[in-house]
Amino acid sequence: MKKFVLAIHGGAGTILKKNMTAEKEDAYHEALREALEGGKDILNKKGTAIEATAVAVSILEDSPLFNAGKGSVYSNSGQNEMEASIMEGEKLRAGAIAGVKNIKNPIQLAKSILFDDDFVFLIGKGAIEYADSRKLEKAADEYFQTRFREEQWLAAKGEGKVLLDHDADKKFGTVGAVALDIEGNLAAATSTGGLTNKKYGRIGDSAVIGSGTYANNTTCAISCTGYGEYFLRAIVAYDVSCLMEYKGLSLQEACEEVVMKKLVAMKGEGGLIAVDAVGNYEFSFNSEGMYRGIVGSDLALETSIFK
Amino acid sequence: MKKTYQYYLSILIFFLLMACDPTTREAVEDREISNEEKTVKQGPISLVIHGGAGTIKRENMTEEQDAEYRAKLAEALEAGYSKLESGAPAMDAVIAAIQIMEASPLFNAGVGAVFTNKGKNELDAAVMDGKNRNAGAVAGVSTIKSPILAALSVMDDSPHVMMSGPGAEKFAEEQGLELVDPEYFFTQSRYDALQRVKKREEEKGNSAALLDFPDSKFGTVGCVALDKDGNIAAGTSTGGMTNKRYGRIGDAPIIAAGTYADNATCGVSATGHGEYFIRSVVAYDVAAKMKYAGMSLDGAANKIVYEELVEFGGSGGFIALDKAGNISMPFNTSGMYRGYMNEKGKPNVFIYKDEK
């Protein structure tokens, strides 16, 4: 049997062991493990990388621990406005959404758009109408709300700021997955609630093909997490692919160049997960930590948090 | 003995001088030229614009229409070029040129934007500054008079890159940008176009309607400029696709897909079937091919538009400008409203494929 690989992340940022209880640490490892198992099941049954990444991301969305789906951060208006994107590397099909509310699994909506030849990127109310037309599962406001995120929002609101670079707790809680399936096809998926107390319909890199998410069978699949504005300006995901395709760098060299050099030079904190067409994978981040995990046909399941 | 020594020494000195002299002289000349450049000469200034690609054919245009488009393109070029000439930064020129086209009903941006399925105008725009690769974009806005100005404000006045919908309108209002009643963007011809596409869609379905009215997916305006300091800026503004629905966003407001600028390589503004341009990350791909594969602007531009996009099924084109002032305007459709200006009083405008 040909090999498959699945890598996931649950966000990067100032994630320090001293700020974490043993219970909390266990809970994160458990949630990451569950997402890896879910995706692995698909790949084991000869499922596609698209399905595996969508399933792994859906499981992370369903967990209140991560800033995506249930447990998303609150926007300035006290709502959970989410964004997600997914791309596959064979035909370069893609789907993306931004500014959606009440969609239980935003990544499933993005996947539905990927399979629709007419669209790639839908936003706001229109995207929700699309979800209704495709009968995707909705959830009430309360489903997404968690006390932890509400407190974070109220604190940010009290200080009148967007939690963009909150000194004590700089976290970019996005979730994502990249996979290589046994047919040799790649896919990447990313989902997030964005920034706490965000205003103005702000869209980050997670919804943008080329910046937060990219997949191409000739090079690699990438899902990012970090300071979205810098990731948008640096076109992080596609740049890794370009360095491989045009400059002949390996996956590891390309990730190093983009995350540890280019992003660091522009002070763009964050990281990415990557897998290439032959199954090499990378976890690359310039922050203190990144919730992450790997599993494969010949790779034992492993989850990590700190540097 | 002493004489022999002096003799050999003088020969040695002679040869040394022979060897050194030309290089020394060259170096001196070099320095003189570069000093002169610093004090007298400035870098080239240049500006390129587009008003959208599509099925634009001579036989479908009246002489008046043809003349009207050319006059408006020339006006936009002059507006942008005069900024560059007065020493203003490239971004000022980009905004000036695009605002002329946004205010004109001829192009699918600002006034004259196409209608969505619900009969609204939802506008998108983006700018990028090649000096620091800072960027701003708005998507799905209906009440901001000049979307390109809103994109600039997102870049200059917020920590964000991209804003959307009513939130972006609120931001524009707070920044004191001019808001208008959505009626401001209305034109009868675009409204009639929506009715035609919708009628066909009812009869034959969405895909057939797109095939019958291929231009319903086109129409964008854009500008790329190079200022005297060597800074490149790019901007794009659009009403998107006729009959679009579900809050559809094309490539225009997406940094790297429809708009990109980096002083080290080039500036790009695209127009075409947005979905394909997003998936191909078209604008950044031009820059990546230049810096990583060592291709020229034209080499990269032509490969993308005439080979890769054609193979992929993505129709459209883009305008691009590099740091030396080279211009590229490739498109794989029958026409693209376009033009460039790099000499005072000489706007060069083109519409059809056979014009150069």
XYZ file of C-alpha atoms in Angstrom, chain A:
307
model
C 0.000 0.000 0.000
C 1.157 3.501 -0.797
C 1.642 5.779 2.141
C -0.526 8.459 3.665
C 0.298 11.291 6.056
C -1.870 13.616 8.119
C -0.616 16.618 10.104
C -2.767 18.980 12.159
C -2.420 22.164 14.182
C -4.552 23.886 16.783
C -2.917 27.294 16.663
C 0.448 28.863 17.506
C 1.470 31.593 19.924
C 2.832 32.253 23.377
C 2.039 28.797 24.645
C 4.225 28.199 27.695
C 4.417 25.171 29.946
C 4.445 27.352 33.054
C 1.010 28.726 32.164
C -0.521 25.299 31.636
C -1.983 22.894 34.173
C -1.434 19.164 33.713
C -5.187 18.681 33.162
C -5.312 21.364 30.491
C -2.283 19.902 28.760
C -3.877 16.457 28.756
C -7.106 17.853 27.348
C -5.258 19.443 24.436
C -3.318 16.258 23.676
C -6.552 14.283 23.809
C -8.372 16.624 21.408
C -5.446 16.584 18.967
C -5.276 12.781 19.163
C -8.992 12.504 18.452
C -8.680 14.711 15.358
C -5.722 12.674 14.080
C -7.599 9.391 14.643
C -10.627 10.768 12.804
C -8.582 11.796 9.799
C -6.507 8.631 9.841
C -9.649 6.479 9.679
C -10.562 8.166 6.418
C -7.087 7.753 4.915
C -6.884 4.127 6.088
C -10.067 3.352 4.176
C -8.510 4.839 1.029
C -10.397 8.073 1.568
C -9.217 11.309 0.015
C -6.964 13.936 1.524
C -9.864 16.389 1.128
C -12.132 14.259 3.336
C -9.384 13.527 5.864
C -8.453 17.178 6.350
C -12.117 18.215 6.535
C -12.867 15.544 9.147
C -9.796 16.357 11.264
C -10.612 20.075 11.172
C -14.288 19.398 11.976
C -13.246 17.507 15.113
C -11.044 20.429 16.175
C -13.933 22.822 15.404
C -16.202 20.745 17.651
C -13.759 21.012 20.555
C -14.235 24.110 22.744
C -10.464 24.224 23.322
C -9.621 25.791 19.984
C -10.553 29.075 18.345
C -12.663 27.591 15.542
C -16.265 26.438 15.396
C -17.392 25.845 18.978
C -15.086 27.891 21.183
C -14.473 30.598 18.590
C -13.508 33.981 19.959
C -16.038 36.807 20.170
C -16.111 39.692 17.723
C -16.738 43.267 18.857
C -20.494 42.738 18.558
C -20.316 39.712 20.847
C -20.807 37.195 18.090
C -18.786 34.329 16.719
C -17.848 35.213 13.157
C -15.831 32.485 11.544
C -13.767 31.876 8.432
C -12.364 28.780 6.776
C -10.797 27.522 3.567
C -9.829 24.253 1.923
C -7.863 23.383 -1.223
C -6.916 20.173 -2.982
C -3.730 19.647 -4.963
C -4.867 17.558 -7.928
C -7.171 19.979 -9.783
C -6.412 22.958 -7.545
C -10.065 23.265 -6.543
C -10.721 25.454 -3.545
C -13.467 26.728 -1.273
C -13.377 29.578 1.220
C -15.754 31.492 3.473
C -15.465 34.502 5.761
C -17.708 36.313 8.202
C -20.147 33.457 8.734
C -22.232 32.851 11.844
C -24.200 29.845 13.032
C -22.540 27.351 10.708
C -21.689 24.385 12.928
C -18.672 23.328 10.905
C -17.340 26.135 8.719
C -14.846 23.764 7.072
C -17.725 21.625 5.770
C -19.192 24.728 4.138
C -15.805 25.506 2.564
C -15.619 21.894 1.337
C -19.059 22.153 -0.199
C -17.873 25.231 -2.144
C -14.707 23.380 -3.247
C -16.901 20.840 -5.034
C -19.034 23.578 -6.628
C -17.518 24.712 -9.945
C -19.218 28.096 -9.753
C -17.615 29.436 -6.603
C -14.424 29.713 -4.601
C -14.950 32.463 -2.021
C -18.231 33.476 -0.340
C -18.689 35.908 2.534
C -21.202 37.070 5.127
C -24.941 36.577 4.826
C -24.604 35.276 1.292
C -22.343 32.455 2.453
C -24.921 31.505 5.095
C -27.650 31.455 2.412
C -25.425 29.144 0.404
C -25.053 26.860 3.435
C -28.848 26.797 3.787
C -29.258 25.912 0.129
C -26.883 22.982 0.650
C -28.597 22.002 3.906
C -25.454 22.219 5.992
C -25.821 21.859 9.730
C -26.518 25.085 11.601
C -26.191 25.789 15.317
C -27.643 28.443 17.613
C -25.482 31.282 18.948
C -25.191 29.538 22.326
C -23.559 26.489 20.769
C -20.433 28.507 19.900
C -20.235 30.381 23.170
C -17.798 29.402 25.890
C -17.251 31.196 29.164
C -13.504 31.417 28.601
C -13.906 33.211 25.261
C -16.623 35.480 26.647
C -14.341 36.581 29.484
C -11.525 37.168 27.007
C -13.839 39.313 24.909
C -15.178 41.311 27.848
C -11.619 41.991 29.003
C -10.550 43.080 25.537
C -13.658 45.225 25.146
C -13.017 46.824 28.528
C -9.550 47.788 27.380
C -10.994 48.882 24.062
C -8.657 46.835 21.959
C -8.582 44.100 19.447
C -6.608 41.173 20.775
C -4.064 41.360 18.065
C -0.918 41.400 20.108
C -2.106 40.957 23.641
C 1.131 41.041 25.603
C 0.528 38.327 28.142
C -1.326 35.854 25.997
C -0.420 36.126 22.368
C -2.237 33.251 20.742
C -3.370 32.636 17.253
C -5.934 29.963 17.761
C -6.624 28.679 14.335
C -6.977 25.004 13.486
C -5.787 23.259 10.369
C -4.879 20.009 8.678
C -2.776 18.895 5.716
C -2.799 15.420 4.211
C -1.327 13.179 1.555
C -3.634 10.304 0.584
C -2.699 6.942 -0.918
C -3.548 8.200 -4.407
C -0.788 10.771 -3.980
C -3.208 13.683 -3.695
C -2.632 16.540 -1.282
C -5.128 18.757 0.554
C -5.008 21.545 3.119
C -7.762 22.937 5.366
C -7.877 25.836 7.840
C -10.624 27.184 10.128
C -10.759 29.987 12.700
C -12.832 32.373 14.751
C -10.304 35.094 14.025
C -9.385 37.843 16.473
C -11.058 38.540 19.813
C -13.097 41.762 19.676
C -12.510 42.108 15.931
C -14.471 44.788 14.103
C -15.246 45.985 10.624
C -15.766 42.579 9.065
C -12.026 41.933 9.333
C -10.845 38.942 7.303
C -7.581 37.179 8.111
C -5.416 34.729 6.221
C -7.384 31.618 7.185
C -10.019 32.418 4.559
C -7.570 33.295 1.848
C -6.300 30.740 -0.650
C -2.565 31.293 -1.100
C -2.053 32.956 2.281
C -3.509 30.692 4.978
C -4.192 27.605 2.886
C -2.666 26.134 -0.266
C -2.295 22.714 -1.889
C -0.686 21.569 -5.112
C 0.298 17.977 -5.914
C 3.476 19.146 -7.635
C 4.751 20.752 -4.443
C 3.020 20.676 -1.057
C -0.025 21.325 1.126
C 0.119 24.091 3.754
C -2.132 25.311 6.573
C -1.072 28.404 8.522
C -1.754 29.965 11.899
C -0.463 33.315 13.013
C -0.710 37.056 12.814
C -3.111 37.048 9.869
C -2.256 40.443 8.426
C 1.400 39.504 7.973
C 0.473 36.128 6.552
C -1.751 37.874 3.997
C 0.970 40.305 2.969
C 3.605 37.568 2.741
C 1.311 35.073 0.924
C 2.841 32.505 3.235
C 1.258 29.258 2.040
C 1.776 29.810 -1.672
C 5.271 31.210 -1.109
C 6.402 27.876 0.345
C 5.075 26.192 -2.787
C 6.776 28.754 -5.071
C 10.135 28.278 -3.362
C 9.866 24.556 -4.028
C 8.550 24.814 -7.578
C 10.652 27.685 -8.916
C 13.751 27.682 -6.723
C 14.049 23.947 -6.197
C 14.076 24.098 -2.389
C 13.032 21.094 -0.334
C 9.893 21.318 1.818
C 12.033 21.770 4.905
C 14.186 24.502 3.320
C 11.159 26.340 1.949
C 9.348 26.321 5.322
C 12.497 27.466 7.082
C 12.966 30.310 4.601
C 9.387 31.562 4.899
C 8.652 31.050 8.614
C 12.040 31.514 10.267
C 13.505 34.147 7.935
C 10.928 36.103 5.937
C 8.191 36.158 8.592
C 10.626 36.826 11.418
C 12.102 39.753 9.437
C 8.644 41.334 9.125
C 7.728 40.404 12.723
C 4.996 38.059 11.555
C 4.542 35.659 14.418
C 3.040 32.223 13.848
C 3.668 29.019 12.005
C 2.432 26.404 9.608
C 2.103 22.699 8.987
C 3.159 21.214 5.689
C 3.302 17.932 3.823
C 4.826 17.384 0.395
C 3.962 15.066 -2.456
C 6.241 12.261 -1.223
C 5.094 12.429 2.380
C 7.726 14.617 4.031
C 6.131 16.807 6.652
C 7.090 19.930 8.585
C 5.927 21.771 11.675
C 7.426 25.201 11.357
C 6.749 28.016 13.852
C 8.551 31.072 15.187
C 6.381 31.403 18.315
C 6.770 29.744 21.718
C 4.519 26.875 20.897
C 2.045 25.338 18.487
C -0.595 22.713 19.216
C 0.209 20.058 16.648
C 0.183 16.405 15.733
C 1.165 13.871 13.093
C 0.082 10.432 12.012
C 0.733 8.351 8.918
C 0.689 4.896 7.364
C 4.225 4.451 8.652
C 4.237 7.169 11.321
C 3.087 6.594 14.893
C 0.538 9.110 16.157
C 2.262 11.920 18.017
C 0.980 15.162 19.525
C 3.021 18.126 20.810
C 2.473 21.585 22.235
C 5.712 23.305 23.191
C 8.875 24.103 21.312
